[in-house]
Coordinates of C-alpha atoms and ligand atoms in Angstrom, one line a residue:
M1 CA 73.9 90.6 58.2
M2 CA 76.9 88.0 56.9
V3 CA 79.4 91.2 56.1
F4 CA 79.4 92.4 59.4
Q5 CA 79.9 89.0 61.0
L6 CA 82.7 88.6 58.3
C7 CA 84.2 91.9 59.5
F8 CA 84.0 91.2 63.6
G9 CA 85.7 88.1 62.6
V10 CA 88.4 89.2 61.2
L11 CA 88.5 91.8 63.7
L12 CA 88.6 88.7 66.6
L13 CA 91.4 87.7 64.4
C14 CA 93.1 90.4 63.9
C15 CA 93.2 91.5 67.7
T16 CA 94.1 88.0 68.6
V17 CA 97.3 87.5 65.9
K18 CA 98.4 90.9 67.7
N19 CA 98.4 89.7 71.0
V20 CA 99.9 86.6 70.2
Q21 CA 102.7 89.3 68.5
S22 CA 103.4 90.9 71.4
A23 CA 103.4 88.1 73.3
F24 CA 105.6 87.0 71.2
R25 CA 108.5 89.7 71.3
P26 CA 110.7 89.5 74.6
L27 CA 110.2 91.2 77.6
V28 CA 111.4 94.9 78.4
V29 CA 112.4 95.1 82.0
G30 CA 112.6 99.2 82.9
H31 CA 116.0 98.3 85.5
R32 CA 115.8 100.7 88.1
G33 CA 112.9 102.7 85.6
T34 CA 114.9 104.2 83.3
A35 CA 118.6 106.2 82.3
Y36 CA 116.8 109.3 82.4
L37 CA 115.4 110.8 85.7
P38 CA 117.8 109.4 88.9
E39 CA 117.6 105.8 88.9
L40 CA 114.5 104.4 90.8
T41 CA 112.6 107.9 91.6
L42 CA 109.1 107.5 91.0
A43 CA 109.7 110.1 88.2
A44 CA 111.6 107.0 86.2
Q45 CA 109.7 104.9 88.0
A46 CA 107.4 106.5 86.1
M47 CA 109.0 107.6 83.2
G48 CA 110.0 103.4 82.8
Y49 CA 106.7 103.3 82.8
A50 CA 105.1 105.4 80.2
Y51 CA 107.7 104.5 78.2
G52 CA 105.8 100.8 77.8
A53 CA 108.3 98.6 80.0
D54 CA 106.2 95.8 80.6
M55 CA 107.8 95.4 83.5
V56 CA 109.6 97.7 86.2
E57 CA 112.3 97.2 88.3
I58 CA 113.4 98.4 91.7
D59 CA 115.2 97.4 94.6
V60 CA 114.3 97.6 98.1
C61 CA 115.9 97.7 101.6
L62 CA 115.0 98.2 105.1
S63 CA 115.3 101.5 106.8
Q64 CA 116.5 101.3 110.9
D65 CA 112.5 101.8 111.7
D66 CA 112.2 98.1 109.2
Q67 CA 110.4 100.8 105.9
L68 CA 111.2 99.6 102.5
I69 CA 113.0 101.9 101.1
V70 CA 113.5 101.9 97.0
I71 CA 117.5 102.3 96.4
H72 CA 120.1 99.9 94.7
D73 CA 122.7 100.0 97.8
I74 CA 122.6 99.5 101.2
Y75 CA 124.8 103.5 102.1
L76 CA 123.4 106.2 100.8
D77 CA 126.0 107.9 98.8
A78 CA 126.2 108.1 95.4
V79 CA 122.6 108.9 95.2
S80 CA 121.5 111.3 97.6
N81 CA 123.6 114.3 100.4
V82 CA 123.3 112.4 103.1
A83 CA 127.2 113.4 103.8
E84 CA 125.7 117.1 103.8
M85 CA 122.5 116.5 105.9
Y86 CA 123.9 114.0 108.6
P87 CA 127.2 114.6 109.0
G88 CA 129.2 112.2 111.9
R89 CA 126.6 109.8 110.8
N90 CA 128.8 107.4 108.4
R91 CA 130.3 104.0 109.6
S92 CA 134.3 103.1 109.6
D93 CA 134.3 102.8 105.7
G94 CA 133.1 106.3 105.2
L95 CA 129.7 105.7 104.1
H96 CA 126.5 106.0 105.9
Y97 CA 124.0 102.9 105.9
V98 CA 120.2 103.4 105.3
I99 CA 120.2 100.5 107.8
D100 CA 121.1 103.2 110.3
F101 CA 118.4 106.3 109.6
T102 CA 114.6 105.9 110.4
L103 CA 111.9 106.7 107.4
E104 CA 111.2 109.6 108.9
E105 CA 115.3 110.9 108.0
L106 CA 115.5 109.0 104.8
R107 CA 113.4 111.8 103.3
L108 CA 114.3 114.6 104.2
L109 CA 116.9 113.9 101.3
S110 CA 117.7 115.1 98.0
I111 CA 117.7 112.0 95.2
H112 CA 120.2 112.9 92.3
E113 CA 122.1 111.1 89.9
R114 CA 124.0 108.7 90.6
T115 CA 127.9 109.6 91.0
I116 CA 130.6 107.9 92.3
P117 CA 131.7 108.0 96.7
F118 CA 133.5 110.4 97.8
N119 CA 134.7 111.7 94.2
G120 CA 131.2 113.3 92.9
T121 CA 131.9 112.8 89.2
Q122 CA 128.5 111.3 87.7
R123 CA 128.8 107.4 86.9
F124 CA 127.1 107.8 83.5
P125 CA 128.8 111.1 82.2
S126 CA 126.2 112.0 79.8
R127 CA 122.9 111.2 82.0
F128 CA 120.6 113.6 83.6
P129 CA 122.7 116.3 85.4
S130 CA 123.5 115.4 88.9
N131 CA 123.5 118.7 90.1
A132 CA 120.5 120.0 88.6
N133 CA 118.2 122.3 90.8
V134 CA 115.8 119.7 91.3
T135 CA 114.4 117.7 93.7
F136 CA 113.5 113.6 94.2
R137 CA 113.5 111.9 97.0
L138 CA 113.6 108.0 97.7
A139 CA 110.5 106.0 97.0
T140 CA 108.9 103.8 100.1
L141 CA 108.3 100.1 98.4
N142 CA 103.8 101.5 99.0
E143 CA 104.4 104.4 97.0
S144 CA 106.0 102.4 94.1
V145 CA 103.1 99.9 94.4
E146 CA 100.9 102.5 94.7
L147 CA 102.2 104.3 91.8
L148 CA 102.3 100.5 88.9
L149 CA 98.9 100.2 90.7
G150 CA 97.7 103.5 90.1
L151 CA 99.5 103.7 85.9
N152 CA 97.8 100.6 85.6
Q153 CA 93.9 101.6 86.2
A154 CA 95.0 105.6 84.7
T155 CA 96.3 103.3 80.9
R156 CA 93.3 100.5 81.3
R157 CA 97.3 98.1 81.0
R158 CA 98.3 95.8 83.1
R159 CA 102.0 96.1 83.7
E160 CA 104.5 94.9 86.4
L161 CA 106.6 96.0 89.2
L162 CA 109.8 93.6 89.2
I163 CA 110.8 94.0 93.8
E164 CA 114.6 92.8 94.1
I165 CA 115.2 92.4 97.9
K166 CA 118.7 93.5 98.7
K167 CA 121.3 91.6 100.4
P168 CA 118.9 89.5 102.8
E169 CA 121.9 88.2 104.4
Y170 CA 123.2 91.5 105.4
H171 CA 119.5 92.1 106.5
S172 CA 119.8 88.7 108.4
Q173 CA 123.4 89.7 109.8
H174 CA 121.0 93.1 112.0
N175 CA 118.5 90.8 112.9
K176 CA 115.2 91.5 110.2
S177 CA 113.6 89.5 108.4
I178 CA 113.6 91.7 104.9
S179 CA 111.6 88.8 103.1
S180 CA 109.1 88.4 105.3
I181 CA 108.8 92.8 106.1
V182 CA 107.8 92.8 101.7
L183 CA 105.0 89.9 101.0
A184 CA 104.0 91.9 104.3
T185 CA 103.6 94.8 102.5
L186 CA 102.4 92.9 99.5
N187 CA 99.5 90.8 101.6
A188 CA 98.3 94.7 102.3
Y189 CA 97.6 95.4 99.3
N190 CA 96.2 91.9 98.6
L191 CA 98.9 91.0 96.3
T192 CA 99.8 87.1 97.0
K193 CA 99.6 85.7 93.8
F194 CA 101.3 83.9 90.6
T195 CA 99.3 85.9 88.3
D196 CA 99.5 89.3 90.5
P197 CA 101.5 91.9 89.0
V198 CA 103.8 91.5 90.8
I199 CA 107.2 89.3 91.1
I200 CA 110.4 89.0 93.5
Q201 CA 114.0 88.9 92.7
T202 CA 117.2 88.7 94.3
F203 CA 120.4 87.0 94.6
H204 CA 120.1 85.1 97.0
I205 CA 118.9 81.9 96.3
E206 CA 118.4 80.3 99.0
E207 CA 116.4 83.0 100.3
L208 CA 114.6 82.3 96.9
V209 CA 114.0 78.7 98.5
H210 CA 112.9 80.3 101.9
I211 CA 110.2 82.5 100.3
R212 CA 108.6 79.5 98.5
R213 CA 108.9 77.0 101.2
N214 CA 108.6 78.5 104.6
L215 CA 107.3 81.7 103.6
N216 CA 104.5 80.0 101.7
S217 CA 104.7 82.8 99.0
E218 CA 103.2 82.3 96.3
L219 CA 104.2 84.6 93.5
R220 CA 106.7 84.9 90.7
L221 CA 110.4 84.7 91.6
F222 CA 112.6 85.4 89.9
A223 CA 116.6 84.0 90.7
L224 CA 119.4 86.7 89.6
M225 CA 122.9 85.7 89.6
V226 CA 126.3 87.2 89.0
W227 CA 130.4 86.2 89.2
N228 CA 131.4 84.6 92.6
R229 CA 133.7 87.0 92.8
I230 CA 131.4 90.0 93.1
N231 CA 130.5 88.8 96.4
E232 CA 126.8 89.5 96.4
S233 CA 126.2 86.7 98.3
S234 CA 126.6 83.8 99.7
S235 CA 124.8 81.8 96.7
D236 CA 127.4 79.1 94.8
Y237 CA 126.1 80.8 90.8
D238 CA 129.0 78.3 89.3
F239 CA 126.9 76.0 90.6
Y240 CA 123.1 77.3 90.3
R241 CA 124.2 78.3 86.5
S242 CA 124.8 74.7 85.7
R243 CA 122.6 72.2 84.3
E244 CA 122.4 70.6 88.2
G245 CA 121.9 74.4 89.7
I246 CA 119.2 75.0 87.3
G247 CA 117.2 71.7 87.5
N248 CA 117.6 72.5 91.5
I249 CA 116.2 76.0 91.5
S250 CA 113.5 74.7 89.1
S251 CA 110.6 74.2 91.7
V252 CA 111.2 77.5 93.3
V253 CA 111.8 80.3 90.4
Q254 CA 110.1 80.8 87.4
A255 CA 112.5 82.9 85.3
I256 CA 116.3 83.0 85.9
A257 CA 118.4 86.6 86.3
P258 CA 122.1 86.4 85.0
F259 CA 124.6 88.4 84.2
Y260 CA 124.4 88.8 80.1
E261 CA 128.3 87.8 80.1
F262 CA 126.6 83.8 81.6
L263 CA 124.9 83.2 78.5
V264 CA 127.4 84.2 75.8
N265 CA 131.5 83.6 75.2
F266 CA 133.8 86.9 74.1
D267 CA 137.1 86.0 72.7
S268 CA 140.0 88.5 74.4
H269 CA 139.4 91.8 72.2
G270 CA 135.2 91.5 73.4
A271 CA 134.1 89.6 70.3
L272 CA 130.8 87.6 71.1
L273 CA 131.9 84.0 69.6
G274 CA 129.1 81.6 70.4
V275 CA 126.3 80.3 73.1
T276 CA 126.6 78.8 76.9
N277 CA 124.4 75.8 77.4
L278 CA 122.8 78.7 79.9
T279 CA 119.4 79.1 78.2
T280 CA 118.5 75.9 77.2
W281 CA 119.2 74.7 80.2
A282 CA 116.6 76.6 81.4
H283 CA 114.5 76.5 79.1
D284 CA 114.3 72.4 79.0
Y285 CA 113.3 73.4 82.8
G286 CA 110.8 75.4 81.7
L287 CA 112.4 78.9 82.9
A288 CA 112.8 81.9 80.9
V289 CA 115.7 84.2 80.9
Y290 CA 116.0 87.7 81.2
P291 CA 119.5 88.8 81.3
F292 CA 120.7 92.0 82.6
T293 CA 121.8 94.5 82.1
F294 CA 121.3 95.8 78.7
R295 CA 122.8 100.0 78.6
R296 CA 123.1 101.6 75.8
D297 CA 125.3 104.2 77.5
L298 CA 128.7 101.6 76.9
F299 CA 126.8 100.1 73.7
P300 CA 127.6 103.4 71.8
G301 CA 126.1 103.6 68.0
Q302 CA 124.8 100.6 65.6
N303 CA 126.8 98.0 67.7
F304 CA 123.6 97.7 70.1
E305 CA 121.6 96.7 67.8
E306 CA 123.3 94.4 67.2
F307 CA 124.1 93.0 70.1
L308 CA 120.1 92.3 71.1
D309 CA 119.6 90.8 67.7
Y310 CA 122.3 88.1 68.7
F311 CA 121.1 87.6 72.3
W312 CA 117.3 87.6 70.9
H313 CA 118.0 85.5 67.6
T314 CA 120.9 84.0 69.0
V315 CA 120.8 83.6 72.5
D316 CA 116.9 82.8 71.9
I317 CA 116.7 85.0 75.7
D318 CA 113.3 85.7 76.6
G319 CA 113.7 89.6 78.0
F320 CA 115.7 92.2 78.7
I321 CA 116.7 94.1 81.9
T322 CA 117.4 97.3 80.3
D323 CA 117.7 101.2 81.7
H324 CA 116.8 102.2 78.0
P325 CA 113.2 100.4 77.6
D326 CA 112.7 103.3 74.9
V327 CA 115.3 102.1 72.6
I328 CA 114.8 98.5 72.8
L329 CA 111.2 98.6 72.7
R330 CA 111.6 100.8 69.5
Y331 CA 114.5 98.4 68.7
L332 CA 111.8 95.2 69.0
D333 CA 108.6 97.5 67.3
K334 CA 111.1 97.6 64.2
K335 CA 111.4 93.8 63.7
P336 CA 109.5 91.1 61.9
V337 CA 107.8 89.0 65.5
F338 CA 107.2 85.5 63.3
S339 CA 110.0 84.5 61.8
V340 CA 108.2 85.0 57.9
S341 CA 109.1 86.4 54.9
S342 CA 109.0 90.1 55.4
S343 CA 107.0 89.9 52.7
I344 CA 104.7 88.5 54.0
Y345 CA 104.9 90.0 57.0
A346 CA 104.7 93.6 54.7
S347 CA 101.4 93.2 54.0
Y348 CA 100.1 92.2 57.5
T349 CA 100.7 95.3 58.2
T350 CA 99.5 97.2 55.0
F351 CA 96.3 95.1 56.2
L352 CA 96.3 96.1 59.1
F353 CA 96.8 99.5 58.4
I354 CA 94.1 99.1 55.9
L355 CA 92.1 97.8 58.4
S356 CA 92.2 100.5 61.1
V357 CA 92.0 103.7 58.9
V358 CA 88.5 101.7 57.7
T359 CA 87.5 100.6 60.8
K360 CA 89.3 104.4 62.5
T361 CA 91.0 101.9 65.1
W362 CA 88.0 101.3 67.3
F363 CA 89.2 98.0 67.9
C364 CA 92.7 96.5 68.3
N365 CA 93.8 99.5 69.7
E366 CA 95.5 100.4 73.2
P367 CA 93.9 104.1 74.9
M368 CA 97.7 105.8 73.8
L369 CA 99.0 107.4 77.1
V370 CA 100.0 110.7 75.8
Ligands
LIG1 C1 133.1 110.2 108.6 O1 132.3 112.0 108.3 C2 133.2 112.8 109.2 C3 132.1 113.9 108.9 O2 131.0 113.8 108.9 C4 133.7 112.7 108.5 O3 135.4 114.4 109.4 C5 134.7 111.7 108.9 O4 136.7 111.8 108.0 C6 133.8 110.9 107.4 N1 134.7 109.5 108.1 C7 135.3 108.3 107.4 C8 135.9 107.4 107.9 O5 135.7 108.7 105.9
LIG2 C1 137.0 111.3 90.5 O1 136.4 109.7 89.1 C2 137.1 110.5 88.0 C3 137.0 109.4 87.0 O2 137.1 108.2 87.7 C4 138.7 111.1 87.7 O3 139.1 111.3 87.1 C5 138.8 111.5 89.1 O4 140.1 111.9 89.3 C6 137.7 111.6 90.3 N1 138.5 112.8 90.9 C7 139.1 112.8 92.4 C8 138.8 113.8 93.3 O5 139.3 111.8 93.4
LIG3 C1 122.5 125.2 90.7 O1 122.1 126.6 91.8 C2 123.3 126.3 92.5 C3 122.8 127.6 93.0 O2 122.0 128.4 93.2 C4 124.3 126.9 91.0 O3 125.7 127.1 91.4 C5 124.3 125.4 90.4 O4 125.0 126.3 89.1 C6 123.0 124.9 89.7 N1 122.7 124.0 88.9 C7 122.8 124.3 87.3 C8 122.6 122.9 87.0 O5 122.0 125.2 86.5
LIG4 C1 102.8 100.7 103.9 O1 102.2 100.4 103.9 C2 102.2 99.1 105.1 C3 100.3 98.1 105.0 O2 100.2 98.8 104.9 C4 102.2 99.4 106.4 O3 102.1 98.8 107.7 C5 102.9 100.3 106.3 O4 103.4 101.6 107.4 C6 103.5 101.7 105.4 N1 104.7 102.1 104.8 C7 105.1 103.6 104.7 C8 106.2 104.0 104.1 O5 104.1 104.3 104.1
LIG5 C1 120.8 90.5 116.6 O1 119.9 89.9 117.9 C2 121.1 88.9 118.9 C3 120.4 88.1 119.1 O2 119.7 89.5 120.5 C4 122.0 89.9 119.2 O3 123.1 89.3 120.1 C5 122.8 90.7 118.4 O4 123.3 91.6 118.7 C6 121.8 91.7 117.8 N1 122.6 91.9 116.6 C7 121.6 92.9 116.0 C8 122.9 94.5 114.6 O5 121.0 93.8 116.6
LIG6 C1 92.1 93.2 99.8 O1 91.3 92.3 99.4 C2 90.3 92.4 100.8 C3 89.1 91.3 100.6 O2 89.0 90.6 99.3 C4 89.4 93.4 100.7 O3 88.3 93.3 101.9 C5 90.3 94.1 100.9 O4 90.1 95.8 101.1 C6 91.2 94.9 99.5 N1 93.1 95.9 100.2 C7 92.8 96.1 98.9 C8 94.5 96.8 99.2 O5 92.8 95.8 98.1
LIG7 C1 135.4 89.1 98.0 O1 135.6 88.1 98.9 C2 137.3 88.1 98.9 C3 136.9 87.3 99.7 O2 136.5 87.0 101.4 C4 138.0 88.9 99.1 O3 138.8 88.3 98.7 C5 137.9 90.2 97.3 O4 138.4 91.2 97.5 C6 135.7 90.6 97.7 N1 135.3 90.9 96.9 C7 135.0 91.9 96.6 C8 134.4 92.3 94.7 O5 134.5 92.6 97.3
LIG8 C1 119.4 72.0 95.8 O1 120.6 72.4 96.6 C2 120.1 72.0 97.8 C3 121.1 72.9 99.1 O2 122.8 71.5 98.3 C4 119.7 70.4 98.7 O3 119.5 70.6 100.0 C5 119.0 70.4 97.5 O4 118.8 69.2 97.9 C6 119.3 70.1 96.4 N1 117.9 70.0 95.9 C7 117.4 69.3 94.5 C8 116.1 69.4 94.3 O5 118.1 69.4 94.0
LIG9 C1 127.0 72.4 75.7 O1 126.2 71.6 74.8 C2 126.6 71.6 73.8 C3 125.9 70.5 72.8 O2 124.6 69.7 73.2 C4 127.6 69.8 74.5 O3 128.3 69.1 73.8 C5 128.5 70.3 75.5 O4 129.5 69.3 76.4 C6 128.1 71.4 76.8 N1 128.4 72.6 77.9 C7 128.4 72.0 79.3 C8 129.3 71.9 80.2 O5 127.9 71.0 79.0

């Protein structure tokens, strides 16, 4: 009896330590699902989930009939056969806009790997072939929510959906309140609370204030930030990434999601020189920091791991928004999480291994997905 209790105690301790351990590593967010399939399709979202991403990140825009479509650009040309399917439906810039099509029309489009509009070559040449004869379709927010909740139920896991509201000001110019429609859609799934597995983010920071204060949402909110010169929204990111600016939004958002260049200084050759104060300031105000976008294609070879290592240990970020969640998770799993000597870590993992053999892993492990 005594021996059983002792074993039970040790097992409980080991489970606790294991949970603490995974809570301590940075989060991994699967940006547009994963890099390996056409972005944001349900297939890419499922693959990001299966690779173990803690969150799957998606973008939403409104169709002409106010349905939430999961797509990154407000136009369709980079990822679909819209020009072939709907000739003459372009605007004066030549592009075909999501907001000019109904859901029924959008559902007929074939989706492919991202290309350069009017050119046709792949944005990331080594990724999934854009001319593959495999039919992918646009997803709706409803489908993405049901995919996430369904996978959570089927795998007994608790992963989250990070929903980016695209260009609230543009939607507003078209007399559409995209944020209200997102909240109403989530409400239909009872996804309304801080602890629910969905999070909202957008580049238009004043919209986050509106969502919190006027639309009274209790969901977690993240503030995306990029260079002002990109014109992603009218928000002044030079202000919001100052100490005062972080303080300004700290009562509204739970995290900032800045372009990674805001967290580090580079020399003229692109070598890392040091960290900016942004991460410290965010942490001082109790906000997490999830920079984007870590793409292995852009950091070939060993450099990518050095880059990740720098952001984790020197910049001290709380998570990676990445096209390659599998690569980052593999890298994180290789590293001891506690600041203990590697020999202590090695004995700890050996202990866990022996324990798992002895107990046939009936207690600590999550169910396997594949
Ligand atoms: C719009 O599409 C039509 C064919 O569908 C094409 O002839 C025309 O040049 C396009 N307009 C612009 C501005 O690219
Ligand atoms: C398409 O873009 C690629 C890469 O930027 C460039 O090399 C190529 O010349 C372009 N092709 C056309 C037809 O514009
Ligand atoms: C897809 O099918 C078309 C026509 O059947 C063919 O020309 C093309 O090479 C195929 N694409 C690939 C990637 O096999
Ligand atoms: C999504 O779900 C909402 C709420 O249940 C419903 O009103 C809407 O029609 C659905 N949209 C689609 C495209 O399925
Ligand atoms: C939005 O509504 C205003 C006022 O009703 C109207 O003048 C304007 O044309 C509408 N804009 C669009 C894009 O529908
Ligand atoms: C939401 O919650 C209400 C009340 O608890 C329940 O009746 C309803 O079935 C739930 N809806 C969904 C989609 O889970
Ligand atoms: C952003 O807006 C400014 C001023 O309107 C313009 O000069 C600049 O070209 C725009 N930049 C981009 C990337 O669209
Ligand atoms: C944040 O900035 C807005 C806009 O400049 C201002 O109205 C508001 O008072 C500021 N809030 C805080 C807490 O500083
Ligand atoms: C950043 O922090 C350092 C050290 O705390 C401080 O000396 C420096 O002035 C800060 N930079 C800015 C722009 O506030």
